[in-house]
CSV table of N, CA and C in Angstrom, one decimal:
chain,number,residue,atom,x,y,z
U,1,MET,N,4.8,-25.7,-38.4
U,1,MET,CA,5.3,-26.7,-37.5
U,1,MET,C,4.0,-27.5,-37.0
U,2,LYS,N,4.1,-28.8,-36.9
U,2,LYS,CA,3.0,-29.7,-36.5
U,2,LYS,C,2.7,-29.4,-35.1
U,3,PRO,N,1.4,-29.5,-34.7
U,3,PRO,CA,1.0,-29.4,-33.3
U,3,PRO,C,1.7,-30.5,-32.5
U,4,GLY,N,2.2,-30.1,-31.4
U,4,GLY,CA,2.9,-31.0,-30.5
U,4,GLY,C,4.3,-31.3,-30.8
U,5,ALA,N,4.8,-30.6,-31.9
U,5,ALA,CA,6.2,-30.8,-32.3
U,5,ALA,C,7.2,-30.4,-31.3
U,6,LEU,N,6.8,-29.4,-30.5
U,6,LEU,CA,7.7,-28.9,-29.5
U,6,LEU,C,7.6,-29.5,-28.1
U,7,LEU,N,6.7,-30.5,-28.0
U,7,LEU,CA,6.5,-31.1,-26.7
U,7,LEU,C,7.8,-31.7,-26.2
U,8,GLY,N,7.9,-31.7,-24.9
U,8,GLY,CA,9.1,-32.4,-24.3
U,8,GLY,C,10.3,-31.4,-24.2
U,9,ARG,N,10.1,-30.2,-24.5
U,9,ARG,CA,11.1,-29.1,-24.4
U,9,ARG,C,10.6,-28.1,-23.4
U,10,ARG,N,11.6,-27.6,-22.6
U,10,ARG,CA,11.2,-26.6,-21.7
U,10,ARG,C,11.9,-25.3,-22.0
U,11,VAL,N,11.2,-24.2,-21.9
U,11,VAL,CA,11.8,-22.9,-22.2
U,11,VAL,C,11.5,-22.0,-20.9
U,12,ILE,N,12.6,-21.3,-20.5
U,12,ILE,CA,12.5,-20.3,-19.4
U,12,ILE,C,12.7,-19.0,-20.0
U,13,LEU,N,11.7,-18.1,-19.8
U,13,LEU,CA,11.8,-16.7,-20.3
U,13,LEU,C,12.2,-15.9,-19.1
U,14,TRP,N,13.4,-15.2,-19.1
U,14,TRP,CA,14.0,-14.5,-18.0
U,14,TRP,C,14.2,-13.1,-18.3
U,15,ARG,N,13.6,-12.2,-17.5
U,15,ARG,CA,13.8,-10.8,-17.7
U,15,ARG,C,15.1,-10.3,-17.1
U,16,HIS,N,15.8,-9.4,-17.7
U,16,HIS,CA,17.0,-8.9,-17.2
U,16,HIS,C,16.9,-8.3,-15.8
U,17,GLY,N,18.0,-8.1,-15.1
U,17,GLY,CA,18.0,-7.4,-13.8
U,17,GLY,C,17.8,-5.9,-13.9
U,18,ARG,N,17.8,-5.3,-12.8
U,18,ARG,CA,17.4,-3.8,-12.7
U,18,ARG,C,18.5,-2.9,-13.3
U,19,THR,N,18.1,-1.8,-13.8
U,19,THR,CA,19.0,-0.7,-14.3
U,19,THR,C,18.6,0.6,-13.5
U,20,GLU,N,19.5,1.6,-13.7
U,20,GLU,CA,19.2,2.9,-13.1
U,20,GLU,C,17.9,3.5,-13.8
U,21,TRP,N,17.7,3.2,-15.0
U,21,TRP,CA,16.5,3.7,-15.7
U,21,TRP,C,15.3,3.1,-15.2
U,22,ASN,N,15.3,1.8,-14.8
U,22,ASN,CA,14.2,1.1,-14.2
U,22,ASN,C,13.8,1.9,-12.9
U,23,VAL,N,14.8,2.2,-12.1
U,23,VAL,CA,14.5,3.0,-10.8
U,23,VAL,C,13.9,4.3,-11.1
U,24,ALA,N,14.4,5.0,-12.1
U,24,ALA,CA,14.0,6.4,-12.5
U,24,ALA,C,12.6,6.4,-13.3
U,25,GLY,N,12.2,5.2,-13.7
U,25,GLY,CA,10.9,5.1,-14.4
U,25,GLY,C,11.1,5.6,-15.9
U,26,ARG,N,12.3,5.4,-16.4
U,26,ARG,CA,12.5,5.8,-17.8
U,26,ARG,C,12.3,4.7,-18.8
U,27,VAL,N,11.8,5.0,-19.9
U,27,VAL,CA,11.5,4.0,-20.9
U,27,VAL,C,12.9,3.6,-21.6
U,28,GLN,N,13.3,2.3,-21.5
U,28,GLN,CA,14.6,1.9,-22.0
U,28,GLN,C,14.5,1.5,-23.5
U,29,GLY,N,13.5,0.7,-23.8
U,29,GLY,CA,13.4,0.2,-25.2
U,29,GLY,C,14.7,-0.4,-25.7
U,30,GLN,N,15.1,0.0,-26.8
U,30,GLN,CA,16.4,-0.5,-27.4
U,30,GLN,C,17.6,0.3,-27.1
U,31,THR,N,17.4,1.3,-26.2
U,31,THR,CA,18.6,2.1,-25.7
U,31,THR,C,19.4,1.1,-24.8
U,32,ASP,N,20.7,1.1,-25.0
U,32,ASP,CA,21.5,0.1,-24.3
U,32,ASP,C,21.9,0.6,-22.9
U,33,VAL,N,21.1,0.4,-21.9
U,33,VAL,CA,21.3,0.8,-20.5
U,33,VAL,C,21.8,-0.4,-19.7
U,34,PRO,N,23.0,-0.2,-19.0
U,34,PRO,CA,23.6,-1.3,-18.3
U,34,PRO,C,22.8,-1.6,-17.0
U,35,LEU,N,23.0,-2.8,-16.5
U,35,LEU,CA,22.6,-3.2,-15.2
U,35,LEU,C,23.2,-2.3,-14.1
U,36,ASP,N,22.5,-2.0,-13.0
U,36,ASP,CA,23.1,-1.3,-11.9
U,36,ASP,C,23.6,-2.4,-10.9
U,37,GLU,N,24.1,-2.0,-9.8
U,37,GLU,CA,24.6,-2.9,-8.8
U,37,GLU,C,23.5,-3.9,-8.4
U,38,VAL,N,22.3,-3.4,-8.1
U,38,VAL,CA,21.3,-4.3,-7.7
U,38,VAL,C,20.9,-5.3,-8.8
U,39,GLY,N,20.9,-4.8,-10.0
U,39,GLY,CA,20.6,-5.7,-11.2
U,39,GLY,C,21.6,-6.8,-11.4
U,40,ARG,N,22.9,-6.5,-11.1
U,40,ARG,CA,24.0,-7.5,-11.2
U,40,ARG,C,23.8,-8.6,-10.1
U,41,GLN,N,23.4,-8.1,-8.9
U,41,GLN,CA,23.1,-9.1,-7.9
U,41,GLN,C,21.9,-9.9,-8.2
U,42,GLN,N,20.9,-9.3,-8.7
U,42,GLN,CA,19.7,-10.1,-9.1
U,42,GLN,C,20.0,-11.1,-10.1
U,43,ALA,N,20.8,-10.8,-11.1
U,43,ALA,CA,21.2,-11.8,-12.1
U,43,ALA,C,22.0,-12.9,-11.5
U,44,ALA,N,22.9,-12.6,-10.6
U,44,ALA,CA,23.7,-13.7,-9.9
U,44,ALA,C,22.8,-14.6,-9.1
U,45,ASP,N,21.9,-14.0,-8.3
U,45,ASP,CA,21.0,-14.8,-7.5
U,45,ASP,C,20.1,-15.7,-8.3
U,46,ALA,N,19.5,-15.1,-9.3
U,46,ALA,CA,18.6,-15.9,-10.2
U,46,ALA,C,19.4,-17.0,-10.9
U,47,ALA,N,20.6,-16.7,-11.4
U,47,ALA,CA,21.4,-17.7,-12.1
U,47,ALA,C,21.7,-18.9,-11.2
U,48,ALA,N,22.0,-18.6,-9.9
U,48,ALA,CA,22.2,-19.7,-9.0
U,48,ALA,C,21.0,-20.7,-8.9
U,49,ARG,N,19.8,-20.2,-9.0
U,49,ARG,CA,18.6,-21.0,-9.0
U,49,ARG,C,18.4,-21.7,-10.3
U,50,LEU,N,18.5,-20.9,-11.4
U,50,LEU,CA,18.3,-21.4,-12.8
U,50,LEU,C,19.3,-22.5,-13.2
U,51,ALA,N,20.5,-22.4,-12.7
U,51,ALA,CA,21.5,-23.4,-13.0
U,51,ALA,C,21.0,-24.8,-12.6
U,52,SER,N,20.2,-24.9,-11.5
U,52,SER,CA,19.8,-26.2,-11.0
U,52,SER,C,18.8,-26.8,-12.0
U,53,LEU,N,18.3,-26.1,-13.0
U,53,LEU,CA,17.4,-26.6,-14.0
U,53,LEU,C,18.2,-27.2,-15.2
U,54,ALA,N,19.5,-27.2,-15.1
U,54,ALA,CA,20.4,-27.7,-16.2
U,54,ALA,C,20.1,-27.3,-17.6
U,55,PRO,N,20.1,-26.0,-17.8
U,55,PRO,CA,19.9,-25.5,-19.2
U,55,PRO,C,20.8,-26.1,-20.2
U,56,ALA,N,20.4,-26.4,-21.4
U,56,ALA,CA,21.2,-26.9,-22.5
U,56,ALA,C,21.7,-25.7,-23.3
U,57,ARG,N,21.0,-24.6,-23.3
U,57,ARG,CA,21.3,-23.5,-24.2
U,57,ARG,C,20.8,-22.2,-23.6
U,58,ILE,N,21.6,-21.1,-23.7
U,58,ILE,CA,21.2,-19.8,-23.2
U,58,ILE,C,21.3,-18.8,-24.4
U,59,VAL,N,20.2,-18.2,-24.7
U,59,VAL,CA,20.1,-17.2,-25.8
U,59,VAL,C,19.6,-15.9,-25.2
U,60,SER,N,20.2,-14.8,-25.6
U,60,SER,CA,19.9,-13.5,-25.0
U,60,SER,C,19.7,-12.4,-26.1
U,61,SER,N,19.0,-11.4,-25.7
U,61,SER,CA,19.0,-10.1,-26.4
U,61,SER,C,20.5,-9.7,-26.4
U,62,ASP,N,20.9,-8.9,-27.4
U,62,ASP,CA,22.3,-8.4,-27.4
U,62,ASP,C,22.4,-7.1,-26.6
U,63,LEU,N,21.4,-6.6,-26.1
U,63,LEU,CA,21.5,-5.3,-25.3
U,63,LEU,C,22.1,-5.7,-23.9
U,64,SER,N,23.0,-4.9,-23.4
U,64,SER,CA,23.9,-5.2,-22.3
U,64,SER,C,23.2,-5.6,-21.1
U,65,ARG,N,22.0,-5.1,-20.8
U,65,ARG,CA,21.3,-5.4,-19.5
U,65,ARG,C,20.8,-6.9,-19.6
U,66,ALA,N,20.4,-7.3,-20.7
U,66,ALA,CA,20.0,-8.7,-20.9
U,66,ALA,C,21.3,-9.6,-21.0
U,67,ALA,N,22.2,-9.2,-21.8
U,67,ALA,CA,23.4,-10.0,-22.1
U,67,ALA,C,24.2,-10.3,-20.8
U,68,ASP,N,24.3,-9.2,-19.9
U,68,ASP,CA,25.0,-9.4,-18.7
U,68,ASP,C,24.2,-10.3,-17.7
U,69,THR,N,22.9,-10.2,-17.7
U,69,THR,CA,22.1,-11.1,-17.0
U,69,THR,C,22.3,-12.6,-17.4
U,70,ALA,N,22.3,-12.8,-18.7
U,70,ALA,CA,22.5,-14.1,-19.3
U,70,ALA,C,23.9,-14.6,-18.9
U,71,ARG,N,24.9,-13.8,-19.0
U,71,ARG,CA,26.3,-14.2,-18.7
U,71,ARG,C,26.4,-14.7,-17.3
U,72,ALA,N,25.6,-14.2,-16.4
U,72,ALA,CA,25.7,-14.7,-15.0
U,72,ALA,C,25.3,-16.2,-14.9
U,73,LEU,N,24.4,-16.6,-15.8
U,73,LEU,CA,24.0,-18.0,-15.8
U,73,LEU,C,25.0,-18.8,-16.6
U,74,GLY,N,25.6,-18.2,-17.7
U,74,GLY,CA,26.6,-18.8,-18.4
U,74,GLY,C,27.8,-19.1,-17.6
U,75,LEU,N,28.2,-18.2,-16.7
U,75,LEU,CA,29.4,-18.4,-15.8
U,75,LEU,C,29.1,-19.6,-14.9
U,76,ARG,N,27.9,-19.7,-14.4
U,76,ARG,CA,27.5,-20.8,-13.4
U,76,ARG,C,27.4,-22.1,-14.1
U,77,THR,N,27.1,-22.2,-15.4
U,77,THR,CA,26.8,-23.5,-16.0
U,77,THR,C,27.9,-23.9,-17.0
U,78,GLY,N,28.8,-22.9,-17.4
U,78,GLY,CA,29.8,-23.2,-18.4
U,78,GLY,C,29.2,-23.2,-19.8
U,79,ILE,N,28.0,-22.7,-20.0
U,79,ILE,CA,27.4,-22.6,-21.3
U,79,ILE,C,27.7,-21.3,-21.9
U,80,GLU,N,28.1,-21.2,-23.1
U,80,GLU,CA,28.4,-20.0,-23.8
U,80,GLU,C,27.0,-19.3,-24.2
U,81,VAL,N,26.9,-18.1,-23.9
U,81,VAL,CA,25.7,-17.4,-24.2
U,81,VAL,C,25.7,-17.0,-25.7
U,82,GLU,N,24.6,-17.2,-26.3
U,82,GLU,CA,24.4,-16.8,-27.7
U,82,GLU,C,23.5,-15.5,-27.7
U,83,PHE,N,23.6,-14.7,-28.7
U,83,PHE,CA,22.9,-13.4,-28.8
U,83,PHE,C,22.1,-13.4,-30.1
U,84,ASP,N,20.9,-12.8,-29.9
U,84,ASP,CA,19.9,-12.7,-31.0
U,84,ASP,C,19.2,-11.4,-30.9
U,85,GLN,N,19.3,-10.5,-31.9
U,85,GLN,CA,18.7,-9.2,-31.8
U,85,GLN,C,17.2,-9.3,-31.8
U,86,ARG,N,16.6,-10.4,-32.3
U,86,ARG,CA,15.2,-10.6,-32.3
U,86,ARG,C,14.6,-10.6,-30.9
U,87,PHE,N,15.4,-10.8,-29.9
U,87,PHE,CA,15.0,-10.8,-28.5
U,87,PHE,C,15.2,-9.5,-27.8
U,88,ARG,N,15.5,-8.4,-28.6
U,88,ARG,CA,15.6,-7.1,-28.1
U,88,ARG,C,14.3,-6.6,-27.6
U,89,GLU,N,14.3,-5.6,-26.7
U,89,GLU,CA,13.1,-5.0,-26.2
U,89,GLU,C,12.4,-4.3,-27.4
U,90,LEU,N,11.1,-4.0,-27.3
U,90,LEU,CA,10.4,-3.2,-28.2
U,90,LEU,C,11.1,-1.9,-28.4
U,91,ALA,N,11.1,-1.4,-29.6
U,91,ALA,CA,11.6,0.0,-29.9
U,91,ALA,C,10.5,0.9,-29.5
U,92,PHE,N,10.7,1.8,-28.6
U,92,PHE,CA,9.7,2.8,-28.2
U,92,PHE,C,9.9,4.2,-28.8
U,93,GLY,N,10.9,4.2,-29.8
U,93,GLY,CA,11.1,5.4,-30.6
U,93,GLY,C,11.4,6.7,-29.7
U,94,ALA,N,10.8,7.7,-30.0
U,94,ALA,CA,11.1,9.0,-29.4
U,94,ALA,C,10.8,9.0,-27.9
U,95,ARG,N,10.1,8.0,-27.4
U,95,ARG,CA,9.8,7.9,-25.9
U,95,ARG,C,11.0,7.4,-25.1
U,96,GLU,N,12.0,6.8,-25.8
U,96,GLU,CA,13.1,6.2,-25.0
U,96,GLU,C,13.9,7.3,-24.3
U,97,GLY,N,14.1,7.0,-23.0
U,97,GLY,CA,14.8,7.9,-22.1
U,97,GLY,C,13.9,8.8,-21.3
U,98,LEU,N,12.6,8.8,-21.7
U,98,LEU,CA,11.6,9.7,-21.0
U,98,LEU,C,10.9,8.9,-20.0
U,99,THR,N,10.4,9.6,-19.0
U,99,THR,CA,9.5,9.0,-18.0
U,99,THR,C,8.1,9.0,-18.6
U,100,TRP,N,7.2,8.3,-17.9
U,100,TRP,CA,5.8,8.2,-18.4
U,100,TRP,C,5.2,9.7,-18.4
U,101,ARG,N,5.4,10.5,-17.4
U,101,ARG,CA,4.9,11.8,-17.3
U,101,ARG,C,5.5,12.7,-18.5
U,102,GLU,N,6.9,12.6,-18.7
U,102,GLU,CA,7.5,13.3,-19.8
U,102,GLU,C,6.9,12.9,-21.1
U,103,SER,N,6.7,11.7,-21.3
U,103,SER,CA,6.1,11.2,-22.6
U,103,SER,C,4.7,11.8,-22.8
U,104,TRP,N,3.9,11.9,-21.8
U,104,TRP,CA,2.6,12.5,-22.0
U,104,TRP,C,2.7,14.0,-22.2
U,105,GLU,N,3.7,14.6,-21.5
U,105,GLU,CA,3.8,16.1,-21.7
U,105,GLU,C,4.3,16.4,-23.1
U,106,ARG,N,5.2,15.7,-23.6
U,106,ARG,CA,5.8,16.0,-25.0
U,106,ARG,C,4.9,15.5,-26.1
U,107,PHE,N,4.2,14.4,-25.9
U,107,PHE,CA,3.5,13.7,-27.0
U,107,PHE,C,2.1,13.4,-26.6
U,108,PRO,N,1.3,14.4,-26.2
U,108,PRO,CA,-0.1,14.0,-25.7
U,108,PRO,C,-1.0,13.3,-26.7
U,109,THR,N,-1.0,13.8,-27.9
U,109,THR,CA,-1.9,13.2,-28.9
U,109,THR,C,-1.4,11.8,-29.2
U,110,GLN,N,-0.1,11.6,-29.4
U,110,GLN,CA,0.5,10.3,-29.8
U,110,GLN,C,0.4,9.3,-28.6
U,111,MET,N,0.5,9.8,-27.4
U,111,MET,CA,0.4,8.9,-26.2
U,111,MET,C,-1.1,8.5,-26.1
U,112,GLN,N,-2.0,9.3,-26.4
U,112,GLN,CA,-3.4,8.9,-26.3
U,112,GLN,C,-3.7,7.8,-27.3
U,113,ALA,N,-3.1,8.0,-28.5
U,113,ALA,CA,-3.3,7.0,-29.6
U,113,ALA,C,-2.6,5.7,-29.1
U,114,TRP,N,-1.4,5.8,-28.5
U,114,TRP,CA,-0.7,4.6,-28.0
U,114,TRP,C,-1.5,3.9,-26.9
U,115,ALA,N,-2.1,4.7,-26.0
U,115,ALA,CA,-3.0,4.1,-24.9
U,115,ALA,C,-4.2,3.4,-25.5
U,116,ASN,N,-4.6,3.8,-26.7
U,116,ASN,CA,-5.7,3.2,-27.4
U,116,ASN,C,-5.3,2.1,-28.3
U,117,GLY,N,-4.0,1.7,-28.3
U,117,GLY,CA,-3.5,0.6,-29.1
U,117,GLY,C,-2.8,0.9,-30.4
U,118,ASP,N,-2.7,2.2,-30.7
U,118,ASP,CA,-2.0,2.6,-32.0
U,118,ASP,C,-0.6,3.1,-31.6
U,119,GLN,N,0.4,2.2,-31.7
U,119,GLN,CA,1.8,2.6,-31.3
U,119,GLN,C,2.5,3.3,-32.5
U,120,SER,N,1.8,3.3,-33.7
U,120,SER,CA,2.5,3.9,-34.8
U,120,SER,C,2.6,5.4,-34.8
U,121,GLN,N,1.9,6.1,-33.8
U,121,GLN,CA,1.9,7.5,-33.7
U,121,GLN,C,3.2,8.1,-33.2
U,122,ILE,N,4.0,7.3,-32.5
U,122,ILE,CA,5.3,7.7,-31.8
U,122,ILE,C,6.4,7.4,-32.9
U,123,GLU,N,7.1,8.5,-33.2
U,123,GLU,CA,8.2,8.4,-34.2
U,123,GLU,C,9.2,7.3,-33.8
U,124,GLY,N,9.4,6.3,-34.7
U,124,GLY,CA,10.4,5.3,-34.4
U,124,GLY,C,10.0,4.1,-33.6
U,125,ALA,N,8.7,4.2,-33.2
U,125,ALA,CA,8.2,3.1,-32.3
U,125,ALA,C,7.8,1.9,-33.1
U,126,GLU,N,8.0,0.7,-32.5
U,126,GLU,CA,7.6,-0.6,-33.0
U,126,GLU,C,6.3,-1.0,-32.4
U,127,SER,N,5.4,-1.7,-33.1
U,127,SER,CA,4.2,-2.1,-32.5
U,127,SER,C,4.4,-3.4,-31.8
U,128,ASN,N,3.4,-3.7,-30.9
U,128,ASN,CA,3.5,-5.0,-30.1
U,128,ASN,C,3.4,-6.2,-31.1
U,129,ALA,N,2.6,-6.0,-32.2
U,129,ALA,CA,2.5,-7.1,-33.2
U,129,ALA,C,3.9,-7.3,-33.9
U,130,GLN,N,4.6,-6.3,-34.2
U,130,GLN,CA,5.9,-6.4,-34.9
U,130,GLN,C,6.9,-7.1,-33.9
U,131,ALA,N,7.0,-6.6,-32.7
U,131,ALA,CA,7.9,-7.2,-31.7
U,131,ALA,C,7.5,-8.6,-31.4
U,132,GLY,N,6.2,-8.8,-31.2
U,132,GLY,CA,5.8,-10.2,-30.9
U,132,GLY,C,6.1,-11.2,-32.0
U,133,ALA,N,6.0,-10.8,-33.2
U,133,ALA,CA,6.3,-11.7,-34.3
U,133,ALA,C,7.7,-12.0,-34.4
U,134,ARG,N,8.6,-11.0,-34.2
U,134,ARG,CA,10.0,-11.3,-34.3
U,134,ARG,C,10.5,-12.2,-33.2
U,135,PHE,N,10.0,-12.0,-32.0
U,135,PHE,CA,10.3,-12.8,-30.8
U,135,PHE,C,9.8,-14.2,-31.0
U,136,ALA,N,8.5,-14.3,-31.4
U,136,ALA,CA,7.9,-15.7,-31.5
U,136,ALA,C,8.6,-16.5,-32.6
U,137,GLU,N,9.0,-15.8,-33.7
U,137,GLU,CA,9.7,-16.5,-34.8
U,137,GLU,C,11.1,-17.1,-34.2
U,138,ALA,N,11.8,-16.3,-33.5
U,138,ALA,CA,13.1,-16.7,-33.0
U,138,ALA,C,12.9,-17.8,-32.0
U,139,LEU,N,11.9,-17.7,-31.1
U,139,LEU,CA,11.6,-18.7,-30.1
U,139,LEU,C,11.2,-20.1,-30.8
U,140,HIS,N,10.4,-20.0,-31.8
U,140,HIS,CA,10.1,-21.2,-32.5
U,140,HIS,C,11.3,-21.9,-33.1
U,141,GLU,N,12.2,-21.1,-33.7
U,141,GLU,CA,13.5,-21.6,-34.3
U,141,GLU,C,14.3,-22.3,-33.2
U,142,TYR,N,14.5,-21.6,-32.1
U,142,TYR,CA,15.4,-22.2,-31.1
U,142,TYR,C,14.8,-23.5,-30.5
U,143,LEU,N,13.5,-23.5,-30.3
U,143,LEU,CA,12.9,-24.7,-29.7
U,143,LEU,C,12.8,-25.8,-30.7
U,144,ALA,N,12.7,-25.5,-32.0
U,144,ALA,CA,12.7,-26.6,-33.0
U,144,ALA,C,14.1,-27.3,-33.0
U,145,GLU,N,15.1,-26.5,-32.7
U,145,GLU,CA,16.5,-27.1,-32.7
U,145,GLU,C,16.8,-27.8,-31.4
U,146,ALA,N,16.0,-27.6,-30.4
U,146,ALA,CA,16.3,-28.1,-29.1
U,146,ALA,C,16.0,-29.6,-29.0
U,147,PRO,N,16.9,-30.4,-28.4
U,147,PRO,CA,16.6,-31.8,-28.2
U,147,PRO,C,15.5,-32.0,-27.2
U,148,VAL,N,14.7,-33.0,-27.4
U,148,VAL,CA,13.6,-33.4,-26.5
U,148,VAL,C,14.2,-33.5,-25.1
U,149,GLU,N,13.4,-33.1,-24.1
U,149,GLU,CA,13.8,-33.1,-22.7
U,149,GLU,C,14.9,-32.1,-22.3
U,150,SER,N,15.1,-31.1,-23.2
U,150,SER,CA,16.1,-30.1,-22.9
U,150,SER,C,15.5,-28.8,-22.4
U,151,THR,N,16.3,-27.9,-21.8
U,151,THR,CA,15.8,-26.6,-21.3
U,151,THR,C,16.6,-25.5,-22.0
U,152,LEU,N,15.8,-24.6,-22.6
U,152,LEU,CA,16.3,-23.4,-23.3
U,152,LEU,C,16.0,-22.2,-22.4
U,153,VAL,N,17.0,-21.4,-22.1
U,153,VAL,CA,16.8,-20.1,-21.4
U,153,VAL,C,16.9,-19.0,-22.4
U,154,VAL,N,15.9,-18.1,-22.4
U,154,VAL,CA,15.9,-16.9,-23.2
U,154,VAL,C,15.9,-15.7,-22.3
U,155,VAL,N,16.9,-14.9,-22.4
U,155,VAL,CA,17.0,-13.7,-21.6
U,155,VAL,C,16.6,-12.4,-22.4
U,156,ALA,N,15.6,-11.7,-22.0
U,156,ALA,CA,15.2,-10.6,-22.8
U,156,ALA,C,14.6,-9.5,-21.8
U,157,HIS,N,13.6,-8.8,-22.3
U,157,HIS,CA,13.1,-7.6,-21.7
U,157,HIS,C,11.6,-7.7,-21.4
U,158,GLY,N,11.1,-7.0,-20.4
U,158,GLY,CA,9.7,-7.1,-20.0
U,158,GLY,C,8.6,-7.1,-21.1
U,159,ALA,N,8.6,-6.0,-21.9
U,159,ALA,CA,7.5,-5.8,-22.9
U,159,ALA,C,7.6,-6.9,-24.0
U,160,VAL,N,8.8,-7.1,-24.5
U,160,VAL,CA,9.0,-8.1,-25.6
U,160,VAL,C,8.7,-9.5,-25.1
U,161,LEU,N,9.0,-9.8,-23.8
U,161,LEU,CA,8.7,-11.1,-23.3
U,161,LEU,C,7.2,-11.3,-23.2
U,162,ARG,N,6.5,-10.3,-22.8
U,162,ARG,CA,5.1,-10.4,-22.7
U,162,ARG,C,4.4,-10.6,-24.1
U,163,THR,N,4.7,-9.6,-25.0
U,163,THR,CA,4.1,-9.7,-26.3
U,163,THR,C,4.6,-10.9,-27.1
U,164,GLY,N,5.9,-11.2,-26.9
U,164,GLY,CA,6.4,-12.4,-27.6
U,164,GLY,C,5.8,-13.7,-27.2
U,165,ALA,N,5.7,-13.8,-25.9
U,165,ALA,CA,5.1,-15.1,-25.3
U,165,ALA,C,3.6,-15.2,-25.8
U,166,LEU,N,2.9,-14.1,-25.8
U,166,LEU,CA,1.5,-14.1,-26.2
U,166,LEU,C,1.4,-14.5,-27.7
U,167,THR,N,2.2,-13.9,-28.5
U,167,THR,CA,2.3,-14.2,-29.9
U,167,THR,C,2.6,-15.7,-30.1
U,168,PHE,N,3.6,-16.2,-29.4
U,168,PHE,CA,4.1,-17.6,-29.6
U,168,PHE,C,2.9,-18.5,-29.2
U,169,LEU,N,2.2,-18.2,-28.2
U,169,LEU,CA,1.1,-19.0,-27.8
U,169,LEU,C,-0.2,-18.8,-28.6
U,170,GLY,N,-0.2,-17.8,-29.5
U,170,GLY,CA,-1.4,-17.5,-30.3
U,170,GLY,C,-2.5,-16.8,-29.5
U,171,VAL,N,-2.1,-16.1,-28.5
U,171,VAL,CA,-3.1,-15.4,-27.7
U,171,VAL,C,-3.1,-13.9,-28.1
U,172,ALA,N,-4.3,-13.4,-28.4
U,172,ALA,CA,-4.3,-12.0,-28.9
U,172,ALA,C,-4.2,-11.1,-27.7
U,173,GLU,N,-3.5,-9.9,-27.9
U,173,GLU,CA,-3.4,-8.9,-26.8
U,173,GLU,C,-4.6,-8.1,-26.8
């Protein structure tokens, strides 16, 4: 894509509301954990504010915590939410469902490698580079389709939003 080809388009990257696993400090990854009551209220409150930005399109991860967050904005704006698996959270493999402490207790060697930047040591885990690439690819596609002066809202998850945005911007982690 030519430099400047996406100018005049606005993108809002929105992290889903709270879940019980967030409160418990459990790694969610691609495990489909629903919003809790606070998370549903967070989604509704943020949707009220985001609706004022007149989004033209809402695209979300298909995991329920993000999808339900996105639907709160869709209900406010009348825009049908679209779903794309490329906006799913990083896959954390065998760590999903565990707390930070439990991960270190069960996988000390692999967690040390992970802390040093090697995520491949955890069975089933996806690297930041892999997740960032899929997220950035999807974001480029949606923005390329967006009319000039329009607003795209992408609803996803904390880690993939961070690594995806950095990849999209060409910033090394």
